[in-house]
PDB file of C-alpha atoms and ligand atoms in Angstrom:
ATOM      1  CA  MET A   1      80.388-125.324 -16.178  1.00 97.00           C
ATOM      2  CA  ARG A   2      79.380-128.872 -17.085  1.00 98.00           C
ATOM      3  CA  ILE A   3      79.239-131.285 -14.161  1.00 98.00           C
ATOM      4  CA  GLY A   4      79.053-135.065 -14.299  1.00 98.00           C
ATOM      5  CA  LEU A   5      77.374-136.728 -11.327  1.00 98.00           C
ATOM      6  CA  PHE A   6      78.643-140.217 -10.620  1.00 98.00           C
ATOM      7  CA  GLY A   7      76.959-142.039  -7.743  1.00 96.00           C
ATOM      8  CA  GLY A   8      77.646-145.355  -6.111  1.00 94.00           C
ATOM      9  CA  THR A   9      77.919-147.195  -2.846  1.00 95.00           C
ATOM     10  CA  PHE A  10      81.642-147.725  -3.528  1.00 97.00           C
ATOM     11  CA  ASP A  11      81.824-150.672  -1.159  1.00 97.00           C
ATOM     12  CA  PRO A  12      84.716-150.718  -1.872  1.00 97.00           C
ATOM     13  CA  VAL A  13      85.783-148.273  -4.589  1.00 98.00           C
ATOM     14  CA  HIS A  14      87.817-150.116  -7.239  1.00 98.00           C
ATOM     15  CA  ASN A  15      89.788-149.587 -10.461  1.00 97.00           C
ATOM     16  CA  GLY A  16      86.596-149.986 -12.511  1.00 93.00           C
ATOM     17  CA  HIS A  17      85.255-146.853 -10.818  1.00 96.00           C
ATOM     18  CA  LEU A  18      88.541-144.990 -11.320  1.00 97.00           C
ATOM     19  CA  SER A  19      88.756-145.875 -14.984  1.00 95.00           C
ATOM     20  CA  ILE A  20      85.095-145.081 -15.684  1.00 95.00           C
ATOM     21  CA  ALA A  21      85.610-141.724 -13.921  1.00 97.00           C
ATOM     22  CA  ASP A  22      88.601-141.065 -16.206  1.00 97.00           C
ATOM     23  CA  SER A  23      86.526-141.945 -19.263  1.00 96.00           C
ATOM     24  CA  PHE A  24      83.758-139.540 -18.238  1.00 98.00           C
ATOM     25  CA  LEU A  25      86.312-136.756 -17.727  1.00 98.00           C
ATOM     26  CA  LYS A  26      88.119-137.500 -20.988  1.00 96.00           C
ATOM     27  CA  SER A  27      84.861-137.563 -22.967  1.00 95.00           C
ATOM     28  CA  GLY A  28      84.979-133.796 -23.400  1.00 96.00           C
ATOM     29  CA  LYS A  29      81.344-133.653 -22.250  1.00 96.00           C
ATOM     30  CA  ILE A  30      82.050-132.508 -18.692  1.00 98.00           C
ATOM     31  CA  ASP A  31      84.468-130.174 -16.936  1.00 98.00           C
ATOM     32  CA  GLN A  32      84.196-131.737 -13.495  1.00 98.00           C
ATOM     33  CA  LEU A  33      83.084-135.043 -12.053  1.00 98.00           C
ATOM     34  CA  TRP A  34      81.241-134.967  -8.747  1.00 98.00           C
ATOM     35  CA  VAL A  35      81.332-138.374  -7.087  1.00 98.00           C
ATOM     36  CA  LEU A  36      78.276-138.984  -4.900  1.00 98.00           C
ATOM     37  CA  LEU A  37      78.702-141.465  -2.076  1.00 98.00           C
ATOM     38  CA  THR A  38      75.303-143.077  -1.575  1.00 96.00           C
ATOM     39  CA  PRO A  39      74.109-144.467   1.753  1.00 95.00           C
ATOM     40  CA  PHE A  40      72.987-148.087   1.528  1.00 86.00           C
ATOM     41  CA  PRO A  41      69.365-148.475   0.569  1.00 74.00           C
ATOM     42  CA  PRO A  42      67.369-149.913   3.499  1.00 67.00           C
ATOM     43  CA  HIS A  43      66.576-153.182   1.693  1.00 67.00           C
ATOM     44  CA  LYS A  44      70.268-154.091   1.245  1.00 69.00           C
ATOM     45  CA  ALA A  45      71.634-156.697   3.655  1.00 63.00           C
ATOM     46  CA  GLU A  46      73.519-155.238   6.591  1.00 65.00           C
ATOM     47  CA  ASP A  47      76.197-157.926   6.552  1.00 75.00           C
ATOM     48  CA  ASN A  48      79.512-157.455   4.863  1.00 86.00           C
ATOM     49  CA  GLN A  49      79.137-153.729   4.351  1.00 92.00           C
ATOM     50  CA  ALA A  50      81.564-150.989   5.266  1.00 95.00           C
ATOM     51  CA  SER A  51      80.237-147.925   7.083  1.00 94.00           C
ATOM     52  CA  TYR A  52      79.594-144.657   5.296  1.00 96.00           C
ATOM     53  CA  SER A  53      82.650-143.022   6.856  1.00 97.00           C
ATOM     54  CA  THR A  54      84.921-145.945   5.940  1.00 98.00           C
ATOM     55  CA  ARG A  55      83.657-145.951   2.348  1.00 98.00           C
ATOM     56  CA  LEU A  56      84.272-142.209   2.251  1.00 98.00           C
ATOM     57  CA  HIS A  57      87.823-142.677   3.531  1.00 98.00           C
ATOM     58  CA  MET A  58      88.524-145.289   0.819  1.00 98.00           C
ATOM     59  CA  LEU A  59      86.963-143.060  -1.848  1.00 98.00           C
ATOM     60  CA  GLN A  60      89.076-140.073  -0.800  1.00 98.00           C
ATOM     61  CA  LYS A  61      92.256-142.152  -0.871  1.00 98.00           C
ATOM     62  CA  ALA A  62      91.379-143.624  -4.265  1.00 98.00           C
ATOM     63  CA  PHE A  63      90.729-140.248  -5.910  1.00 98.00           C
ATOM     64  CA  GLU A  64      93.500-138.362  -4.055  1.00 97.00           C
ATOM     65  CA  GLY A  65      95.260-135.954  -6.402  1.00 96.00           C
ATOM     66  CA  LYS A  66      92.861-136.523  -9.330  1.00 97.00           C
ATOM     67  CA  GLU A  67      92.093-133.270 -11.042  1.00 97.00           C
ATOM     68  CA  ASN A  68      88.527-132.049 -11.528  1.00 98.00           C
ATOM     69  CA  VAL A  69      87.046-134.620  -9.171  1.00 98.00           C
ATOM     70  CA  ASN A  70      84.977-133.666  -6.112  1.00 98.00           C
ATOM     71  CA  ILE A  71      83.667-136.165  -3.611  1.00 98.00           C
ATOM     72  CA  LEU A  72      80.272-135.234  -2.215  1.00 98.00           C
ATOM     73  CA  THR A  73      78.560-136.579   0.894  1.00 98.00           C
ATOM     74  CA  ILE A  74      75.316-134.708   0.236  1.00 98.00           C
ATOM     75  CA  GLU A  75      73.253-137.903  -0.040  1.00 97.00           C
ATOM     76  CA  ASN A  76      74.038-138.690   3.575  1.00 97.00           C
ATOM     77  CA  GLU A  77      72.496-135.372   4.580  1.00 96.00           C
ATOM     78  CA  LEU A  78      69.392-135.486   2.385  1.00 97.00           C
ATOM     79  CA  PRO A  79      66.299-137.541   3.323  1.00 94.00           C
ATOM     80  CA  LYS A  80      66.717-141.284   2.919  1.00 92.00           C
ATOM     81  CA  PRO A  81      66.362-143.445   0.990  1.00 92.00           C
ATOM     82  CA  SER A  82      68.386-141.461  -1.540  1.00 92.00           C
ATOM     83  CA  PHE A  83      66.716-140.909  -4.854  1.00 94.00           C
ATOM     84  CA  SER A  84      68.993-139.584  -7.568  1.00 94.00           C
ATOM     85  CA  PHE A  85      66.287-137.212  -8.712  1.00 95.00           C
ATOM     86  CA  ASN A  86      66.156-135.529  -5.289  1.00 96.00           C
ATOM     87  CA  THR A  87      69.935-135.246  -5.253  1.00 97.00           C
ATOM     88  CA  ILE A  88      70.087-133.637  -8.689  1.00 96.00           C
ATOM     89  CA  ARG A  89      67.277-131.231  -7.876  1.00 96.00           C
ATOM     90  CA  HIS A  90      68.985-130.251  -4.631  1.00 97.00           C
ATOM     91  CA  LEU A  91      72.350-129.734  -6.357  1.00 97.00           C
ATOM     92  CA  LYS A  92      70.658-127.562  -8.964  1.00 96.00           C
ATOM     93  CA  GLN A  93      69.037-125.468  -6.247  1.00 96.00           C
ATOM     94  CA  ILE A  94      72.261-124.777  -4.370  1.00 97.00           C
ATOM     95  CA  ASN A  95      74.574-124.221  -7.359  1.00 97.00           C
ATOM     96  CA  ASP A  96      74.911-121.656 -10.125  1.00 97.00           C
ATOM     97  CA  PRO A  97      71.798-121.930 -12.339  1.00 96.00           C
ATOM     98  CA  ASP A  98      74.087-122.002 -15.383  1.00 96.00           C
ATOM     99  CA  PHE A  99      75.683-125.276 -14.315  1.00 97.00           C
ATOM    100  CA  GLN A 100      74.724-128.089 -16.616  1.00 97.00           C
ATOM    101  CA  PHE A 101      74.454-131.522 -15.036  1.00 97.00           C
ATOM    102  CA  TYR A 102      75.071-134.913 -16.616  1.00 98.00           C
ATOM    103  CA  PHE A 103      74.117-138.084 -14.858  1.00 97.00           C
ATOM    104  CA  CYS A 104      76.968-140.593 -15.282  1.00 97.00           C
ATOM    105  CA  ILE A 105      76.334-144.317 -15.034  1.00 94.00           C
ATOM    106  CA  GLY A 106      77.784-147.633 -16.099  1.00 90.00           C
ATOM    107  CA  GLU A 107      76.034-149.506 -18.886  1.00 88.00           C
ATOM    108  CA  ASP A 108      74.624-152.127 -16.467  1.00 85.00           C
ATOM    109  CA  ASN A 109      72.622-149.354 -14.832  1.00 89.00           C
ATOM    110  CA  LEU A 110      71.311-148.098 -18.156  1.00 93.00           C
ATOM    111  CA  ALA A 111      69.402-151.361 -18.687  1.00 89.00           C
ATOM    112  CA  LYS A 112      67.769-150.909 -15.257  1.00 89.00           C
ATOM    113  CA  PHE A 113      67.312-147.165 -15.502  1.00 94.00           C
ATOM    114  CA  HIS A 114      63.578-147.314 -16.329  1.00 94.00           C
ATOM    115  CA  THR A 115      62.985-149.000 -12.922  1.00 93.00           C
ATOM    116  CA  TRP A 116      64.518-146.101 -10.984  1.00 92.00           C
ATOM    117  CA  LYS A 117      62.149-143.959  -9.001  1.00 91.00           C
ATOM    118  CA  PHE A 118      61.447-140.644 -10.819  1.00 94.00           C
ATOM    119  CA  HIS A 119      63.696-141.695 -13.702  1.00 95.00           C
ATOM    120  CA  GLU A 120      61.729-139.603 -16.186  1.00 96.00           C
ATOM    121  CA  LYS A 121      62.182-136.580 -13.964  1.00 96.00           C
ATOM    122  CA  ILE A 122      65.929-137.262 -13.863  1.00 96.00           C
ATOM    123  CA  LEU A 123      65.926-136.965 -17.654  1.00 97.00           C
ATOM    124  CA  ASP A 124      64.169-133.586 -17.363  1.00 96.00           C
ATOM    125  CA  GLU A 125      67.052-132.363 -15.219  1.00 95.00           C
ATOM    126  CA  ALA A 126      70.074-134.039 -16.807  1.00 96.00           C
ATOM    127  CA  ASP A 127      71.224-136.047 -19.789  1.00 95.00           C
ATOM    128  CA  LEU A 128      72.878-139.407 -19.252  1.00 97.00           C
ATOM    129  CA  LEU A 129      76.531-140.196 -19.881  1.00 97.00           C
ATOM    130  CA  VAL A 130      76.972-143.943 -20.102  1.00 96.00           C
ATOM    131  CA  ALA A 131      80.200-145.955 -20.119  1.00 91.00           C
ATOM    132  CA  LYS A 132      80.415-149.505 -21.390  1.00 81.00           C
ATOM    133  CA  ARG A 133      80.564-152.344 -18.872  1.00 76.00           C
ATOM    134  CA  PRO A 134      81.256-156.043 -19.610  1.00 72.00           C
ATOM    135  CA  GLY A 135      78.121-158.147 -19.677  1.00 79.00           C
ATOM    136  CA  ALA A 136      75.786-155.164 -19.918  1.00 81.00           C
ATOM    137  CA  ASP A 137      73.206-155.087 -22.678  1.00 83.00           C
ATOM    138  CA  HIS A 138      71.180-152.036 -23.589  1.00 81.00           C
ATOM    139  CA  SER A 139      69.225-153.562 -26.494  1.00 85.00           C
ATOM    140  CA  GLN A 140      65.980-153.395 -24.466  1.00 87.00           C
ATOM    141  CA  VAL A 141      66.413-149.778 -23.399  1.00 93.00           C
ATOM    142  CA  LYS A 142      63.487-147.579 -24.430  1.00 93.00           C
ATOM    143  CA  ASN A 143      63.988-144.902 -27.071  1.00 95.00           C
ATOM    144  CA  TYR A 144      63.036-141.985 -24.826  1.00 95.00           C
ATOM    145  CA  ILE A 145      65.941-142.957 -22.569  1.00 96.00           C
ATOM    146  CA  LEU A 146      68.398-143.511 -25.420  1.00 95.00           C
ATOM    147  CA  GLU A 147      67.465-140.101 -26.841  1.00 96.00           C
ATOM    148  CA  SER A 148      68.886-138.504 -23.680  1.00 96.00           C
ATOM    149  CA  THR A 149      71.939-140.753 -23.605  1.00 96.00           C
ATOM    150  CA  THR A 150      75.480-140.156 -24.763  1.00 95.00           C
ATOM    151  CA  PHE A 151      77.769-143.180 -24.790  1.00 92.00           C
ATOM    152  CA  VAL A 152      81.304-142.555 -23.656  1.00 93.00           C
ATOM    153  CA  ASN A 153      84.330-144.383 -24.994  1.00 89.00           C
ATOM    154  CA  HIS A 154      85.529-146.702 -22.323  1.00 92.00           C
ATOM    155  CA  GLU A 155      87.867-149.659 -22.101  1.00 89.00           C
ATOM    156  CA  PRO A 156      85.851-151.915 -19.789  1.00 85.00           C
ATOM    157  CA  LEU A 157      87.526-153.432 -16.749  1.00 88.00           C
ATOM    158  CA  GLU A 158      86.219-156.729 -15.423  1.00 88.00           C
ATOM    159  CA  VAL A 159      85.933-155.794 -11.743  1.00 93.00           C
ATOM    160  CA  SER A 160      83.141-155.170  -9.256  1.00 93.00           C
ATOM    161  CA  SER A 161      82.843-154.509  -5.541  1.00 95.00           C
ATOM    162  CA  SER A 162      81.094-157.846  -5.048  1.00 93.00           C
ATOM    163  CA  LYS A 163      83.887-159.707  -6.882  1.00 94.00           C
ATOM    164  CA  ILE A 164      86.463-158.066  -4.617  1.00 96.00           C
ATOM    165  CA  LYS A 165      84.541-159.165  -1.505  1.00 94.00           C
ATOM    166  CA  GLU A 166      84.368-162.691  -2.884  1.00 92.00           C
ATOM    167  CA  LEU A 167      88.074-162.849  -3.661  1.00 93.00           C
ATOM    168  CA  LEU A 168      89.272-161.199  -0.483  1.00 92.00           C
ATOM    169  CA  GLY A 169      91.506-163.636   1.359  1.00 83.00           C
ATOM    170  CA  VAL A 170      91.162-166.340  -1.300  1.00 87.00           C
ATOM    171  CA  GLY A 171      92.320-164.886  -4.609  1.00 81.00           C
ATOM    172  CA  GLU A 172      94.373-162.325  -6.495  1.00 86.00           C
ATOM    173  CA  LEU A 173      93.214-158.745  -6.032  1.00 89.00           C
ATOM    174  CA  GLU A 174      96.125-157.051  -7.767  1.00 82.00           C
ATOM    175  CA  ASN A 175      95.014-154.544 -10.420  1.00 89.00           C
ATOM    176  CA  MET A 176      91.476-154.578  -9.071  1.00 96.00           C
ATOM    177  CA  LEU A 177      91.743-151.717  -6.619  1.00 97.00           C
ATOM    178  CA  PRO A 178      94.295-149.147  -5.457  1.00 97.00           C
ATOM    179  CA  GLU A 179      96.855-150.380  -2.950  1.00 95.00           C
ATOM    180  CA  LYS A 180      95.819-147.645  -0.506  1.00 97.00           C
ATOM    181  CA  VAL A 181      92.249-148.960  -0.509  1.00 97.00           C
ATOM    182  CA  LEU A 182      93.387-152.548  -0.050  1.00 96.00           C
ATOM    183  CA  ASP A 183      95.489-151.392   2.921  1.00 95.00           C
ATOM    184  CA  ILE A 184      92.399-149.882   4.578  1.00 97.00           C
ATOM    185  CA  ILE A 185      90.382-153.050   3.931  1.00 96.00           C
ATOM    186  CA  ARG A 186      93.096-155.192   5.518  1.00 94.00           C
ATOM    187  CA  LYS A 187      93.803-152.854   8.413  1.00 96.00           C
ATOM    188  CA  GLU A 188      90.116-152.590   9.329  1.00 95.00           C
ATOM    189  CA  ALA A 189      89.401-156.263   8.531  1.00 94.00           C
ATOM    190  CA  LEU A 190      86.499-155.239   6.299  1.00 95.00           C
ATOM    191  CA  TYR A 191      84.240-157.703   4.507  1.00 94.00           C
ATOM    192  CA  THR A 192      85.302-160.666   6.571  1.00 87.00           C
ATOM    193  CA  SER A 193      81.827-162.151   7.039  1.00 72.00           C
ATOM    194  CA  LYS A 194      81.073-164.186   3.922  1.00 53.00           C
ATOM    195  CA  ASN A 195      77.485-164.252   2.732  1.00 44.00           C
TER     196      ASN A 195
HETATM  197  P1  LIG B 201      78.463-154.251  -6.766  1.00 51.44           P
HETATM  198  O1  LIG B 201      79.437-155.287  -7.221  1.00 51.44           O
HETATM  199  O2  LIG B 201      78.211-154.280  -5.278  1.00 51.44           O
HETATM  200  O3  LIG B 201      77.175-154.201  -7.563  1.00 51.44           O
HETATM  201  P2  LIG B 201      79.760-152.107  -8.245  1.00 51.44           P
HETATM  202  O4  LIG B 201      81.141-152.618  -8.461  1.00 51.44           O
HETATM  203  O5  LIG B 201      78.798-152.158  -9.388  1.00 51.44           O
HETATM  204  O6  LIG B 201      79.142-152.823  -6.952  1.00 51.44           O
HETATM  205  P3  LIG B 201      78.752-149.488  -7.432  1.00 51.44           P
HETATM  206  O7  LIG B 201      79.267-148.630  -6.333  1.00 51.44           O
HETATM  207  O8  LIG B 201      77.422-150.087  -7.275  1.00 51.44           O
HETATM  208  O9  LIG B 201      79.887-150.631  -7.686  1.00 51.44           O
HETATM  209  O10 LIG B 201      78.863-148.752  -8.820  1.00 51.44           O
HETATM  210  C1  LIG B 201      78.782-147.354  -8.995  1.00 51.44           C
HETATM  211  C2  LIG B 201      78.747-147.059 -10.485  1.00 51.44           C
HETATM  212  O11 LIG B 201      79.950-147.534 -11.101  1.00 51.44           O
HETATM  213  C3  LIG B 201      77.597-147.717 -11.242  1.00 51.44           C
HETATM  214  O12 LIG B 201      77.083-146.768 -12.181  1.00 51.44           O
HETATM  215  C4  LIG B 201      78.262-148.890 -11.946  1.00 51.44           C
HETATM  216  O13 LIG B 201      77.584-149.177 -13.144  1.00 51.44           O
HETATM  217  C5  LIG B 201      79.654-148.338 -12.229  1.00 51.44           C
HETATM  218  N1  LIG B 201      80.664-149.403 -12.305  1.00 51.44           N
HETATM  219  C6  LIG B 201      81.075-150.206 -11.326  1.00 51.44           C
HETATM  220  N2  LIG B 201      82.042-151.048 -11.749  1.00 51.44           N
HETATM  221  C7  LIG B 201      82.262-150.765 -13.042  1.00 51.44           C
HETATM  222  C8  LIG B 201      83.157-151.297 -14.061  1.00 51.44           C
HETATM  223  N3  LIG B 201      83.988-152.305 -13.821  1.00 51.44           N
HETATM  224  N4  LIG B 201      83.094-150.756 -15.281  1.00 51.44           N
HETATM  225  C9  LIG B 201      82.215-149.754 -15.528  1.00 51.44           C
HETATM  226  N5  LIG B 201      81.348-149.224 -14.621  1.00 51.44           N
HETATM  227  C10 LIG B 201      81.377-149.707 -13.407  1.00 51.44           C
END
């Protein structure tokens, strides 16, 4: 079994995440996508963030009924701050040793990948699957990283969690995120403090 690991803070989950997830699954490189909900790193501002359980609720609604997708809360149980390397190593320890893991990221993260803690060790455990993202540039990415990278066909969507927070209450959010997620945001009055 080939598993893609796709992590994020998903604050909130949006159509960019759903479409990138589809592209990873359609790539033929993986059989299942495991979506890892990451706790906020301690250095991130506390304002304007949804709680872990609310982000999980939105994530579950967004991926409801999608085949071959599992949502994992393991990073909330492992020591914090969450390092992807620790998560991958843990998942390898508790799953069938024949499972092959791919680490799935958007292209913006590829350019920053060399700054991630233990990034070389991540490459020892998993290859990267990378989907295109508008504005991302990987021309400076080192060869040893590119050698472990497979690019996935992807029709980029111009949307981000920060953009959604900015537009909330002032602009058009249609086509940016699933209606069910927008309903939760409105019902719980999330992201109302502007910063
Ligand atoms: P923020 O705006 O707060 O930075 P985000 O929209 O990038 O958030 P994250 O939860 O940080 O969302 O992203 C999780 C993963 O999804 C990352 O690997 C990121 O590169 C990827 N991603 C997010 N939005 C898109 C998009 N529109 N197209 C492709 N990849 C995306």
